[in-house]
Amino acid sequence: MLKKALSAIAIATLALAANAEVLKVGATAVPHAEILNHIKPALKAQGVDLEIKEFSDYVQPNAAVEDKQLDANFFQHQPYLDSYNKDRKTSLVAVPNGKVHVEPFGAYSSKIKNIKDLKDGATVAIPNDPSNGGRALILLAKHGLITLKDPKSLTPTALDITKNPKKLKFKELEAPLLPRALADVDLALINTNYAIEAKLNPTKDALFIEGADSPYTNIIVARKDRANGADIAKLVKALHSADTKKFIEEKYKGAVVPAF
């Protein structure tokens, strides 16, 4: 009887695996792919085989979703998505209830230990994409280093700086390159995922950092025709579980903050 019961379980397991729906999701390595890998077993139990494709930039994950190579992606916030859609005339959308976490954006330096020691004429590196570049300027303004024309705008540019008392010089670089630029600049504003990959601890190494009230919540993104899919709804539910929240809090210790 025991052998028959075990055989029945094995057959049921194989049937579930055979009928599993493959869900292809693009993500940057840290923390997004790590979080997705954590929920793979939970999704597998629900008949969803999560296939994760890792990217090292912020453009290809959206292009792959638009071209139907992927079903969804997990790496960006709404201001970046809005900017991407506008620039490339695409119509990708945030999936319903798809907010997952905030990665507090930080300012780092290998030359000074306190922002008060930043010299006049210092070179500051910021991301070269509109949304994250604007995010960097907003953080600098919040700490009194510059003044912006419209404090409420989420996408300011260097042209919107009305006061620059230290005469800071801005250097725009692709986001993944910012950690490597630390030796060549006085200050760099770095996305937390790239800071973590570069072995920087945002809560300890950043001279200053965004609070948990940041509007830049990372979201799940898909095409309009896939955004309401049952498999994507299961993905969101797994990401919003108490188990996932505990994983994020314990693994990243404040460098990544759950937004659910």
Short mmCIF file of C-alpha atoms in Angstrom, two decimals:
data_model
loop_
_atom_site.label_atom_id
_atom_site.label_comp_id
_atom_site.label_asym_id
_atom_site.label_seq_id
_atom_site.Cartn_x
_atom_site.Cartn_y
_atom_site.Cartn_z
CA MET A 1 0.00 0.00 0.00
CA LEU A 2 2.83 2.36 0.91
CA LYS A 3 4.51 1.77 -2.46
CA LYS A 4 1.24 2.47 -4.27
CA ALA A 5 0.73 5.68 -2.28
CA LEU A 6 4.26 6.85 -3.05
CA SER A 7 3.77 6.01 -6.71
CA ALA A 8 0.55 8.02 -6.77
CA ILE A 9 2.34 11.00 -5.22
CA ALA A 10 5.18 10.71 -7.73
CA ILE A 11 2.73 10.56 -10.63
CA ALA A 12 0.85 13.59 -9.31
CA THR A 13 4.11 15.51 -8.92
CA LEU A 14 5.17 14.67 -12.46
CA ALA A 15 1.75 15.67 -13.77
CA LEU A 16 1.99 19.01 -11.98
CA ALA A 17 5.46 19.60 -13.42
CA ALA A 18 4.27 18.68 -16.90
CA ASN A 19 1.33 21.06 -16.66
CA ALA A 20 3.33 23.90 -15.07
CA GLU A 21 3.01 27.20 -16.88
CA VAL A 22 6.36 28.83 -17.68
CA LEU A 23 6.58 32.48 -16.61
CA LYS A 24 9.61 34.32 -17.99
CA VAL A 25 10.67 37.32 -15.91
CA GLY A 26 13.67 39.61 -16.47
CA ALA A 27 15.50 41.15 -13.53
CA THR A 28 18.74 42.78 -12.46
CA ALA A 29 20.83 40.50 -10.28
CA VAL A 30 20.66 42.17 -6.87
CA PRO A 31 18.22 42.22 -5.19
CA HIS A 32 15.58 41.47 -7.82
CA ALA A 33 16.77 38.10 -9.14
CA GLU A 34 17.63 37.02 -5.60
CA ILE A 35 14.10 37.78 -4.44
CA LEU A 36 12.61 36.00 -7.46
CA ASN A 37 14.75 32.93 -6.82
CA HIS A 38 13.48 32.91 -3.24
CA ILE A 39 9.84 32.62 -4.36
CA LYS A 40 10.42 30.00 -7.11
CA PRO A 41 9.43 27.04 -4.90
CA ALA A 42 6.18 28.74 -3.81
CA LEU A 43 5.24 29.42 -7.42
CA LYS A 44 6.20 25.90 -8.48
CA ALA A 45 3.72 24.54 -5.93
CA GLN A 46 1.04 26.65 -7.65
CA GLY A 47 1.85 25.30 -11.10
CA VAL A 48 4.00 28.23 -12.25
CA ASP A 49 7.54 27.50 -13.42
CA LEU A 50 9.39 30.79 -12.91
CA GLU A 51 12.19 31.30 -15.43
CA ILE A 52 14.47 34.21 -14.46
CA LYS A 53 16.60 36.06 -17.02
CA GLU A 54 19.25 38.32 -15.48
CA PHE A 55 20.29 41.66 -17.00
CA SER A 56 23.04 44.12 -16.11
CA ASP A 57 21.41 47.25 -17.52
CA TYR A 58 18.08 49.11 -17.38
CA VAL A 59 17.17 49.06 -21.09
CA GLN A 60 17.22 45.44 -22.26
CA PRO A 61 14.72 44.09 -19.67
CA ASN A 62 12.03 46.42 -21.03
CA ALA A 63 12.96 45.76 -24.67
CA ALA A 64 12.68 42.01 -24.05
CA VAL A 65 9.19 42.39 -22.56
CA GLU A 66 8.09 44.66 -25.41
CA ASP A 67 9.40 42.10 -27.96
CA LYS A 68 7.55 39.26 -26.15
CA GLN A 69 10.77 37.47 -25.24
CA LEU A 70 9.72 37.89 -21.61
CA ASP A 71 6.34 37.98 -19.88
CA ALA A 72 7.33 40.58 -17.28
CA ASN A 73 10.27 42.23 -15.58
CA PHE A 74 11.26 43.35 -12.10
CA PHE A 75 13.95 46.04 -11.79
CA GLN A 76 12.49 49.52 -12.15
CA HIS A 77 10.31 52.19 -10.56
CA GLN A 78 7.38 54.06 -12.10
CA PRO A 79 9.29 57.28 -13.00
CA TYR A 80 11.82 55.21 -14.97
CA LEU A 81 9.04 53.27 -16.72
CA ASP A 82 7.26 56.51 -17.63
CA SER A 83 10.48 57.94 -19.06
CA TYR A 84 11.22 54.73 -20.99
CA ASN A 85 7.74 54.60 -22.50
CA LYS A 86 7.92 58.26 -23.51
CA ASP A 87 11.38 58.00 -25.10
CA ARG A 88 10.75 54.74 -26.96
CA LYS A 89 7.07 55.15 -27.71
CA THR A 90 6.19 51.93 -25.87
CA SER A 91 3.22 51.23 -23.61
CA LEU A 92 4.49 48.87 -20.91
CA VAL A 93 2.52 49.02 -17.66
CA ALA A 94 2.93 48.33 -13.97
CA VAL A 95 0.90 45.23 -13.14
CA PRO A 96 -1.99 45.60 -10.63
CA ASN A 97 -0.73 45.85 -7.03
CA GLY A 98 2.78 45.29 -8.38
CA LYS A 99 4.74 47.41 -5.90
CA VAL A 100 7.40 45.31 -4.15
CA HIS A 101 10.16 47.30 -2.48
CA VAL A 102 12.15 50.51 -2.24
CA GLU A 103 15.92 50.59 -2.67
CA PRO A 104 16.94 53.81 -0.91
CA PHE A 105 19.21 55.74 -3.31
CA GLY A 106 22.51 56.82 -1.76
CA ALA A 107 25.53 59.12 -2.12
CA TYR A 108 28.96 57.52 -1.85
CA SER A 109 32.58 58.69 -1.84
CA SER A 110 36.02 57.13 -1.55
CA LYS A 111 37.57 60.51 -0.81
CA ILE A 112 35.52 61.97 2.04
CA LYS A 113 33.81 60.53 5.10
CA ASN A 114 31.37 63.39 5.71
CA ILE A 115 29.40 65.41 3.19
CA LYS A 116 30.51 68.59 5.00
CA ASP A 117 34.00 67.93 3.63
CA LEU A 118 32.87 68.08 -0.02
CA LYS A 119 35.02 70.78 -1.64
CA ASP A 120 33.92 73.62 -3.88
CA GLY A 121 34.11 72.58 -7.52
CA ALA A 122 33.82 68.88 -6.64
CA THR A 123 32.87 66.42 -9.38
CA VAL A 124 29.62 64.54 -8.74
CA ALA A 125 28.66 61.48 -10.80
CA ILE A 126 24.96 60.80 -11.39
CA PRO A 127 23.02 58.30 -13.57
CA ASN A 128 22.56 59.39 -17.18
CA ASP A 129 18.95 58.21 -17.56
CA PRO A 130 16.34 60.94 -16.93
CA SER A 131 14.47 59.36 -14.01
CA ASN A 132 17.48 58.24 -11.95
CA GLY A 133 19.46 61.35 -12.84
CA GLY A 134 16.54 63.39 -11.57
CA ARG A 135 16.35 61.23 -8.47
CA ALA A 136 20.02 61.98 -7.77
CA LEU A 137 19.45 65.73 -8.11
CA ILE A 138 16.43 65.57 -5.80
CA LEU A 139 18.53 63.83 -3.14
CA LEU A 140 21.31 66.42 -3.50
CA ALA A 141 18.73 69.20 -3.16
CA LYS A 142 17.23 67.57 -0.08
CA HIS A 143 20.64 67.77 1.57
CA GLY A 144 21.15 71.42 0.66
CA LEU A 145 23.87 71.00 -1.96
CA ILE A 146 21.77 72.45 -4.79
CA THR A 147 18.38 74.12 -5.28
CA LEU A 148 15.94 72.98 -7.96
CA LYS A 149 13.41 75.09 -9.87
CA ASP A 150 10.48 72.78 -9.10
CA PRO A 151 10.94 70.82 -5.85
CA LYS A 152 7.92 68.63 -6.67
CA SER A 153 9.18 67.40 -10.04
CA LEU A 154 10.41 63.77 -10.10
CA THR A 155 12.45 64.27 -13.28
CA PRO A 156 14.57 67.42 -12.93
CA THR A 157 17.71 67.85 -15.04
CA ALA A 158 20.89 69.84 -14.52
CA LEU A 159 19.15 72.69 -16.37
CA ASP A 160 16.67 72.91 -13.47
CA ILE A 161 19.37 73.75 -10.92
CA THR A 162 18.80 77.35 -9.80
CA LYS A 163 21.45 77.46 -7.07
CA ASN A 164 24.75 75.59 -6.92
CA PRO A 165 26.71 77.29 -4.10
CA LYS A 166 29.61 74.80 -4.19
CA LYS A 167 29.83 75.06 -8.00
CA LEU A 168 29.58 71.29 -8.27
CA LYS A 169 30.46 69.73 -11.62
CA PHE A 170 28.16 66.94 -12.77
CA LYS A 171 29.29 63.88 -14.68
CA GLU A 172 26.56 61.68 -16.16
CA LEU A 173 27.32 57.95 -16.47
CA GLU A 174 25.38 54.77 -17.13
CA ALA A 175 24.05 53.53 -13.79
CA PRO A 176 26.05 50.24 -13.72
CA LEU A 177 29.32 52.18 -14.12
CA LEU A 178 28.84 54.49 -11.13
CA PRO A 179 30.49 52.27 -8.46
CA ARG A 180 33.60 51.98 -10.64
CA ALA A 181 33.77 55.77 -10.98
CA LEU A 182 34.22 56.35 -7.24
CA ALA A 183 38.01 56.63 -7.58
CA ASP A 184 37.68 59.29 -10.28
CA VAL A 185 35.01 61.56 -8.77
CA ASP A 186 34.40 63.20 -5.41
CA LEU A 187 30.86 61.92 -4.97
CA ALA A 188 28.66 59.40 -6.80
CA LEU A 189 24.91 58.90 -6.51
CA ILE A 190 24.36 55.17 -6.94
CA ASN A 191 21.29 52.94 -7.28
CA THR A 192 21.21 50.50 -4.39
CA ASN A 193 21.22 47.37 -6.55
CA TYR A 194 24.53 48.41 -8.13
CA ALA A 195 25.90 49.55 -4.77
CA ILE A 196 25.20 46.13 -3.26
CA GLU A 197 26.76 44.36 -6.26
CA ALA A 198 29.90 46.48 -5.70
CA LYS A 199 30.03 45.30 -2.06
CA LEU A 200 28.95 48.68 -0.72
CA ASN A 201 26.65 48.63 2.32
CA PRO A 202 24.07 51.38 1.75
CA THR A 203 23.18 51.72 5.43
CA LYS A 204 26.84 52.04 6.47
CA ASP A 205 28.80 53.35 3.48
CA ALA A 206 26.44 55.99 2.08
CA LEU A 207 27.15 59.55 3.21
CA PHE A 208 23.41 60.14 2.96
CA ILE A 209 20.52 58.06 1.67
CA GLU A 210 16.82 58.27 0.85
CA GLY A 211 14.26 57.45 3.48
CA ALA A 212 11.65 54.69 3.24
CA ASP A 213 9.16 57.34 2.05
CA SER A 214 10.85 57.43 -1.36
CA PRO A 215 8.37 57.52 -4.28
CA TYR A 216 10.66 55.22 -6.26
CA THR A 217 9.06 51.89 -5.41
CA ASN A 218 10.25 48.97 -7.55
CA ILE A 219 7.41 47.39 -9.52
CA ILE A 220 6.51 44.41 -11.70
CA VAL A 221 6.08 45.49 -15.33
CA ALA A 222 4.43 43.77 -18.29
CA ARG A 223 2.72 44.44 -21.59
CA LYS A 224 -0.92 45.49 -21.34
CA ASP A 225 -2.07 42.14 -22.74
CA ARG A 226 -0.19 40.23 -20.00
CA ALA A 227 -0.56 42.53 -17.00
CA ASN A 228 -3.71 40.80 -15.71
CA GLY A 229 -2.59 37.23 -16.33
CA ALA A 230 -3.36 34.66 -13.63
CA ASP A 231 0.31 33.60 -13.52
CA ILE A 232 1.46 37.18 -12.99
CA ALA A 233 -1.14 37.59 -10.23
CA LYS A 234 0.40 34.53 -8.54
CA LEU A 235 3.85 36.12 -8.94
CA VAL A 236 2.69 39.30 -7.20
CA LYS A 237 0.99 37.35 -4.42
CA ALA A 238 4.18 35.37 -3.75
CA LEU A 239 6.24 38.57 -3.72
CA HIS A 240 3.81 40.09 -1.21
CA SER A 241 3.88 37.15 1.19
CA ALA A 242 4.98 37.38 4.81
CA ASP A 243 7.78 34.95 3.96
CA THR A 244 9.13 37.26 1.23
CA LYS A 245 8.91 40.27 3.53
CA LYS A 246 10.94 38.43 6.16
CA PHE A 247 13.49 37.38 3.53
CA ILE A 248 13.98 40.97 2.34
CA GLU A 249 14.27 42.39 5.84
CA GLU A 250 16.71 39.75 7.07
CA LYS A 251 18.90 39.55 3.95
CA TYR A 252 19.26 43.25 3.11
CA LYS A 253 19.03 44.78 6.60
CA GLY A 254 17.51 48.09 5.53
CA ALA A 255 19.27 48.42 2.17
CA VAL A 256 16.04 47.14 0.59
CA VAL A 257 12.72 48.06 2.23
CA PRO A 258 9.46 46.12 1.57
CA ALA A 259 6.69 48.32 0.15
CA PHE A 260 3.78 45.98 0.99
#
